[in-house]
Amino acid sequence: MPTHTSLEAYFASHPNLTSSTFQDYFSDFSLIKKHNPEVYDRSVEFWKNVIMETSRKGLLGEDRCIIEGPEKLSEKLEYLETEPTLDCVFQELPKSGLIAPLHSFSTTLTRISSSSFLTSSLNSFLYVLASPLRSTMSFFTPAPSFSDSLYVIMPTLESLAQAVDKHYQIITINKEVYNVTERLFTLKEFKEECRAVVGELSDKDWEVFIQYLEIGKEWIITAVIDGVKIIKFLPKDKPAVREITPTDKGIISMKSTRTTLLEQISALEEQIKEAQRQAQKYIHRKQRLPALHRLKQKKDLTDLLHKRQESLDTLDDILLRIDSAATDVEVLEAYDLGRTTLSNIHKDADITPETVDEKLDALRDILADQEEFDQVIKESGELSGLRIDEEELEAELRKLEERDEEWNRGKEKKEQERAEAKEKKVEKVNDIDKDLEQIIEELDALSVPSHPLEVEDRITNSRVNTEKLTRLPAF
């Protein structure tokens, strides 16, 4: 969450905020509108830019496309111990098209769209400042009581929309057509796809952003089917039916099934690895029966994985065929556009009965396959009906046992080598101890000499013993 510290750092580094301008901007400048309009306009413009920039950077709250009214915004600035007059700023912002009241946002978009107000690019926000467009913004509903109002930030929405549009241009740049399956998303899929280019947005941000794309830009259409919101991108280069068709519903259902299959395949692969680890553990403990049980479980899971993979491959093939069929239809329509009306195209003019029958048969096959896929998924991992090849399991078990025995033999060999090395070291130490004992005995045998020659002999013997000591190996 944004803090006073982050806002304080923002104002501290603001290039237009100096000691001489602080008093102008952080005061009740609404009182000087008539007798000092220059300072008033400069103060309003300063706060316009501040509100736009801080909201875009996420300094005003978790929402990037929505801001609270002047009263709530002033509360965030209480640490400055001054109260700038923001009511007049929020009166000016809608006039310039920078914000729109949330409660009338849909109506606002409809009016703007019908008057061709929105353009396809941001143009550095100049579209909201151009004088011919100021009359268009008179359609905005007058701002209600500021104390409990929320406002949508129009430039932020336009910036996000352009980022999404550029993203789809990049991923389809090498394709002759925009495949029909790539135009359809669930709300969850749409968020995941767009998050890479628009960043993190709150739930309220997503709601107004989708409304903006659908009503303001007319790039998408939406519908709620069985409690799931569906989003469809419309082709820009030709007219299109603005509805979610039964074919679209079938494609969405298949794409959802495909997502489910991918999740199941990933889960099955992890379960197979775990069953293999468990089997190896039991074999190492010489517990043959539980090891065999784990191998049976692994076999069951592997068979189920193959079924899921086959279903996924079939589903991918069907989706590819749908895209190919959609391409063929678009080619036929392109030939007809020059001499028929849109209504004739919708009736498949000049398309032979054979091609119509083929498409209908393909659609029936798709729907039938879809029901079969749904039934397969509902099995939810039932393993009781799968046949187990006992000989195959026994062979795998023997391989694991042989591998474990080989590992044990290697372990025993290493332990034996370590024991032999230790024994040799002990023998070496014992030999040294014997030499020391002998030297000590010889030293103990020495007595005080009574004759000079005897002293000399004993000195000689002592030197010999000393040389023996120096020749003892270190350990």
PDB file of N, CA and C in Angstrom, residues 140-195:
ATOM      1  N   PHE A 140     -20.444  14.652 -20.537  1.00  0.00           N
ATOM      2  CA  PHE A 140     -20.188  14.088 -19.214  1.00  0.00           C
ATOM      3  C   PHE A 140     -21.261  14.539 -18.227  1.00  0.00           C
ATOM      4  N   THR A 141     -21.683  13.577 -17.417  1.00  0.00           N
ATOM      5  CA  THR A 141     -22.648  13.895 -16.375  1.00  0.00           C
ATOM      6  C   THR A 141     -21.995  14.806 -15.351  1.00  0.00           C
ATOM      7  N   PRO A 142     -22.644  15.873 -14.898  1.00  0.00           N
ATOM      8  CA  PRO A 142     -22.049  16.752 -13.882  1.00  0.00           C
ATOM      9  C   PRO A 142     -21.625  15.959 -12.659  1.00  0.00           C
ATOM     10  N   ALA A 143     -20.490  16.347 -12.092  1.00  0.00           N
ATOM     11  CA  ALA A 143     -19.954  15.611 -10.953  1.00  0.00           C
ATOM     12  C   ALA A 143     -20.890  15.701  -9.764  1.00  0.00           C
ATOM     13  N   PRO A 144     -21.141  14.580  -9.075  1.00  0.00           N
ATOM     14  CA  PRO A 144     -21.996  14.592  -7.897  1.00  0.00           C
ATOM     15  C   PRO A 144     -21.225  15.074  -6.686  1.00  0.00           C
ATOM     16  N   SER A 145     -21.773  14.813  -5.509  1.00  0.00           N
ATOM     17  CA  SER A 145     -21.089  15.191  -4.269  1.00  0.00           C
ATOM     18  C   SER A 145     -19.708  14.567  -4.236  1.00  0.00           C
ATOM     19  N   PHE A 146     -18.671  15.400  -4.015  1.00  0.00           N
ATOM     20  CA  PHE A 146     -17.307  14.915  -4.107  1.00  0.00           C
ATOM     21  C   PHE A 146     -16.925  13.987  -2.960  1.00  0.00           C
ATOM     22  N   SER A 147     -17.612  14.053  -1.850  1.00  0.00           N
ATOM     23  CA  SER A 147     -17.160  13.364  -0.647  1.00  0.00           C
ATOM     24  C   SER A 147     -17.110  11.857  -0.816  1.00  0.00           C
ATOM     25  N   ASP A 148     -17.994  11.277  -1.628  1.00  0.00           N
ATOM     26  CA  ASP A 148     -18.037   9.820  -1.743  1.00  0.00           C
ATOM     27  C   ASP A 148     -17.897   9.368  -3.190  1.00  0.00           C
ATOM     28  N   SER A 149     -17.243  10.148  -4.047  1.00  0.00           N
ATOM     29  CA  SER A 149     -17.164   9.842  -5.471  1.00  0.00           C
ATOM     30  C   SER A 149     -15.870   9.119  -5.808  1.00  0.00           C
ATOM     31  N   LEU A 150     -15.959   8.296  -6.845  1.00  0.00           N
ATOM     32  CA  LEU A 150     -14.798   7.674  -7.459  1.00  0.00           C
ATOM     33  C   LEU A 150     -14.759   8.110  -8.915  1.00  0.00           C
ATOM     34  N   TYR A 151     -13.531   8.236  -9.441  1.00  0.00           N
ATOM     35  CA  TYR A 151     -13.369   8.718 -10.804  1.00  0.00           C
ATOM     36  C   TYR A 151     -12.450   7.784 -11.582  1.00  0.00           C
ATOM     37  N   VAL A 152     -12.772   7.615 -12.857  1.00  0.00           N
ATOM     38  CA  VAL A 152     -11.963   6.804 -13.762  1.00  0.00           C
ATOM     39  C   VAL A 152     -10.981   7.711 -14.488  1.00  0.00           C
ATOM     40  N   ILE A 153      -9.722   7.282 -14.558  1.00  0.00           N
ATOM     41  CA  ILE A 153      -8.676   8.077 -15.202  1.00  0.00           C
ATOM     42  C   ILE A 153      -8.585   7.651 -16.663  1.00  0.00           C
ATOM     43  N   MET A 154      -9.052   8.499 -17.554  1.00  0.00           N
ATOM     44  CA  MET A 154      -9.154   8.154 -18.964  1.00  0.00           C
ATOM     45  C   MET A 154      -7.790   7.954 -19.645  1.00  0.00           C
ATOM     46  N   PRO A 155      -6.786   8.822 -19.448  1.00  0.00           N
ATOM     47  CA  PRO A 155      -5.490   8.600 -20.107  1.00  0.00           C
ATOM     48  C   PRO A 155      -4.844   7.274 -19.719  1.00  0.00           C
ATOM     49  N   THR A 156      -5.008   6.859 -18.465  1.00  0.00           N
ATOM     50  CA  THR A 156      -4.441   5.583 -18.041  1.00  0.00           C
ATOM     51  C   THR A 156      -5.096   4.433 -18.789  1.00  0.00           C
ATOM     52  N   LEU A 157      -6.413   4.485 -18.940  1.00  0.00           N
ATOM     53  CA  LEU A 157      -7.117   3.446 -19.692  1.00  0.00           C
ATOM     54  C   LEU A 157      -6.638   3.404 -21.138  1.00  0.00           C
ATOM     55  N   GLU A 158      -6.476   4.570 -21.741  1.00  0.00           N
ATOM     56  CA  GLU A 158      -6.025   4.618 -23.135  1.00  0.00           C
ATOM     57  C   GLU A 158      -4.615   4.059 -23.273  1.00  0.00           C
ATOM     58  N   SER A 159      -3.755   4.373 -22.314  1.00  0.00           N
ATOM     59  CA  SER A 159      -2.385   3.861 -22.341  1.00  0.00           C
ATOM     60  C   SER A 159      -2.371   2.337 -22.230  1.00  0.00           C
ATOM     61  N   LEU A 160      -3.177   1.789 -21.333  1.00  0.00           N
ATOM     62  CA  LEU A 160      -3.261   0.334 -21.188  1.00  0.00           C
ATOM     63  C   LEU A 160      -3.818  -0.308 -22.452  1.00  0.00           C
ATOM     64  N   ALA A 161      -4.817   0.331 -23.045  1.00  0.00           N
ATOM     65  CA  ALA A 161      -5.424  -0.209 -24.266  1.00  0.00           C
ATOM     66  C   ALA A 161      -4.404  -0.272 -25.401  1.00  0.00           C
ATOM     67  N   GLN A 162      -3.596   0.760 -25.539  1.00  0.00           N
ATOM     68  CA  GLN A 162      -2.591   0.767 -26.601  1.00  0.00           C
ATOM     69  C   GLN A 162      -1.533  -0.308 -26.362  1.00  0.00           C
ATOM     70  N   ALA A 163      -1.189  -0.548 -25.101  1.00  0.00           N
ATOM     71  CA  ALA A 163      -0.214  -1.598 -24.779  1.00  0.00           C
ATOM     72  C   ALA A 163      -0.754  -2.970 -25.165  1.00  0.00           C
ATOM     73  N   VAL A 164      -2.031  -3.217 -24.868  1.00  0.00           N
ATOM     74  CA  VAL A 164      -2.649  -4.501 -25.224  1.00  0.00           C
ATOM     75  C   VAL A 164      -2.737  -4.648 -26.738  1.00  0.00           C
ATOM     76  N   ASP A 165      -3.123  -3.585 -27.430  1.00  0.00           N
ATOM     77  CA  ASP A 165      -3.237  -3.634 -28.887  1.00  0.00           C
ATOM     78  C   ASP A 165      -1.887  -3.937 -29.528  1.00  0.00           C
ATOM     79  N   LYS A 166      -0.834  -3.301 -29.044  1.00  0.00           N
ATOM     80  CA  LYS A 166       0.509  -3.549 -29.569  1.00  0.00           C
ATOM     81  C   LYS A 166       0.933  -4.986 -29.303  1.00  0.00           C
ATOM     82  N   HIS A 167       0.562  -5.510 -28.149  1.00  0.00           N
ATOM     83  CA  HIS A 167       0.900  -6.890 -27.788  1.00  0.00           C
ATOM     84  C   HIS A 167       0.303  -7.867 -28.795  1.00  0.00           C
ATOM     85  N   TYR A 168      -0.950  -7.667 -29.152  1.00  0.00           N
ATOM     86  CA  TYR A 168      -1.598  -8.587 -30.085  1.00  0.00           C
ATOM     87  C   TYR A 168      -1.104  -8.388 -31.508  1.00  0.00           C
ATOM     88  N   GLN A 169      -0.666  -7.203 -31.849  1.00  0.00           N
ATOM     89  CA  GLN A 169      -0.065  -6.999 -33.164  1.00  0.00           C
ATOM     90  C   GLN A 169       1.244  -7.769 -33.283  1.00  0.00           C
ATOM     91  N   ILE A 170       2.002  -7.828 -32.201  1.00  0.00           N
ATOM     92  CA  ILE A 170       3.289  -8.528 -32.214  1.00  0.00           C
ATOM     93  C   ILE A 170       3.093 -10.032 -32.348  1.00  0.00           C
ATOM     94  N   ILE A 171       2.163 -10.600 -31.584  1.00  0.00           N
ATOM     95  CA  ILE A 171       2.016 -12.060 -31.589  1.00  0.00           C
ATOM     96  C   ILE A 171       1.322 -12.555 -32.848  1.00  0.00           C
ATOM     97  N   THR A 172       0.703 -11.665 -33.623  1.00  0.00           N
ATOM     98  CA  THR A 172       0.018 -12.090 -34.852  1.00  0.00           C
ATOM     99  C   THR A 172       0.659 -11.500 -36.100  1.00  0.00           C
ATOM    100  N   ILE A 173       1.842 -10.908 -35.973  1.00  0.00           N
ATOM    101  CA  ILE A 173       2.434 -10.173 -37.086  1.00  0.00           C
ATOM    102  C   ILE A 173       2.790 -11.086 -38.255  1.00  0.00           C
ATOM    103  N   ASN A 174       3.119 -12.354 -37.982  1.00  0.00           N
ATOM    104  CA  ASN A 174       3.512 -13.273 -39.042  1.00  0.00           C
ATOM    105  C   ASN A 174       2.359 -14.144 -39.518  1.00  0.00           C
ATOM    106  N   LYS A 175       1.139 -13.794 -39.129  1.00  0.00           N
ATOM    107  CA  LYS A 175      -0.023 -14.587 -39.507  1.00  0.00           C
ATOM    108  C   LYS A 175      -0.884 -13.797 -40.489  1.00  0.00           C
ATOM    109  N   GLU A 176      -1.401 -14.517 -41.491  1.00  0.00           N
ATOM    110  CA  GLU A 176      -2.248 -13.852 -42.473  1.00  0.00           C
ATOM    111  C   GLU A 176      -3.571 -13.431 -41.859  1.00  0.00           C
ATOM    112  N   VAL A 177      -4.050 -14.206 -40.912  1.00  0.00           N
ATOM    113  CA  VAL A 177      -5.325 -13.896 -40.268  1.00  0.00           C
ATOM    114  C   VAL A 177      -5.151 -14.029 -38.769  1.00  0.00           C
ATOM    115  N   TYR A 178      -6.070 -13.460 -38.065  1.00  0.00           N
ATOM    116  CA  TYR A 178      -6.104 -13.557 -36.603  1.00  0.00           C
ATOM    117  C   TYR A 178      -6.982 -14.756 -36.266  1.00  0.00           C
ATOM    118  N   ASN A 179      -6.366 -15.884 -35.931  1.00  0.00           N
ATOM    119  CA  ASN A 179      -7.102 -17.124 -35.736  1.00  0.00           C
ATOM    120  C   ASN A 179      -8.231 -16.950 -34.737  1.00  0.00           C
ATOM    121  N   VAL A 180      -9.339 -17.610 -35.054  1.00  0.00           N
ATOM    122  CA  VAL A 180     -10.539 -17.426 -34.240  1.00  0.00           C
ATOM    123  C   VAL A 180     -10.317 -17.902 -32.813  1.00  0.00           C
ATOM    124  N   THR A 181      -9.525 -18.965 -32.630  1.00  0.00           N
ATOM    125  CA  THR A 181      -9.307 -19.472 -31.274  1.00  0.00           C
ATOM    126  C   THR A 181      -8.464 -18.523 -30.439  1.00  0.00           C
ATOM    127  N   GLU A 182      -7.690 -17.656 -31.107  1.00  0.00           N
ATOM    128  CA  GLU A 182      -6.853 -16.698 -30.385  1.00  0.00           C
ATOM    129  C   GLU A 182      -7.614 -15.437 -30.014  1.00  0.00           C
ATOM    130  N   ARG A 183      -8.842 -15.325 -30.474  1.00  0.00           N
ATOM    131  CA  ARG A 183      -9.652 -14.153 -30.150  1.00  0.00           C
ATOM    132  C   ARG A 183     -10.504 -14.363 -28.909  1.00  0.00           C
ATOM    133  N   LEU A 184     -10.593 -15.591 -28.439  1.00  0.00           N
ATOM    134  CA  LEU A 184     -11.526 -15.929 -27.365  1.00  0.00           C
ATOM    135  C   LEU A 184     -10.786 -16.226 -26.072  1.00  0.00           C
ATOM    136  N   PHE A 185     -11.287 -15.646 -24.969  1.00  0.00           N
ATOM    137  CA  PHE A 185     -10.663 -15.832 -23.663  1.00  0.00           C
ATOM    138  C   PHE A 185     -11.740 -15.902 -22.591  1.00  0.00           C
ATOM    139  N   THR A 186     -11.453 -16.650 -21.550  1.00  0.00           N
ATOM    140  CA  THR A 186     -12.197 -16.443 -20.312  1.00  0.00           C
ATOM    141  C   THR A 186     -11.586 -15.230 -19.618  1.00  0.00           C
ATOM    142  N   LEU A 187     -12.274 -14.711 -18.615  1.00  0.00           N
ATOM    143  CA  LEU A 187     -11.742 -13.543 -17.908  1.00  0.00           C
ATOM    144  C   LEU A 187     -10.381 -13.858 -17.296  1.00  0.00           C
ATOM    145  N   LYS A 188     -10.243 -15.051 -16.720  1.00  0.00           N
ATOM    146  CA  LYS A 188      -8.976 -15.449 -16.109  1.00  0.00           C
ATOM    147  C   LYS A 188      -7.864 -15.505 -17.150  1.00  0.00           C
ATOM    148  N   GLU A 189      -8.150 -16.103 -18.315  1.00  0.00           N
ATOM    149  CA  GLU A 189      -7.146 -16.190 -19.379  1.00  0.00           C
ATOM    150  C   GLU A 189      -6.782 -14.804 -19.911  1.00  0.00           C
ATOM    151  N   PHE A 190      -7.780 -13.937 -20.020  1.00  0.00           N
ATOM    152  CA  PHE A 190      -7.535 -12.581 -20.514  1.00  0.00           C
ATOM    153  C   PHE A 190      -6.594 -11.825 -19.576  1.00  0.00           C
ATOM    154  N   LYS A 191      -6.825 -11.944 -18.269  1.00  0.00           N
ATOM    155  CA  LYS A 191      -5.959 -11.270 -17.302  1.00  0.00           C
ATOM    156  C   LYS A 191      -4.534 -11.806 -17.386  1.00  0.00           C
ATOM    157  N   GLU A 192      -4.396 -13.127 -17.477  1.00  0.00           N
ATOM    158  CA  GLU A 192      -3.067 -13.725 -17.544  1.00  0.00           C
ATOM    159  C   GLU A 192      -2.334 -13.296 -18.808  1.00  0.00           C
ATOM    160  N   GLU A 193      -3.065 -13.193 -19.920  1.00  0.00           N
ATOM    161  CA  GLU A 193      -2.457 -12.808 -21.191  1.00  0.00           C
ATOM    162  C   GLU A 193      -2.016 -11.344 -21.175  1.00  0.00           C
ATOM    163  N   CYS A 194      -2.830 -10.483 -20.586  1.00  0.00           N
ATOM    164  CA  CYS A 194      -2.564  -9.038 -20.619  1.00  0.00           C
ATOM    165  C   CYS A 194      -1.635  -8.576 -19.507  1.00  0.00           C
ATOM    166  N   ARG A 195      -1.532  -9.355 -18.441  1.00  0.00           N
ATOM    167  CA  ARG A 195      -0.758  -8.903 -17.282  1.00  0.00           C
ATOM    168  C   ARG A 195       0.697  -8.617 -17.652  1.00  0.00           C
TER     169      ARG A 195
END
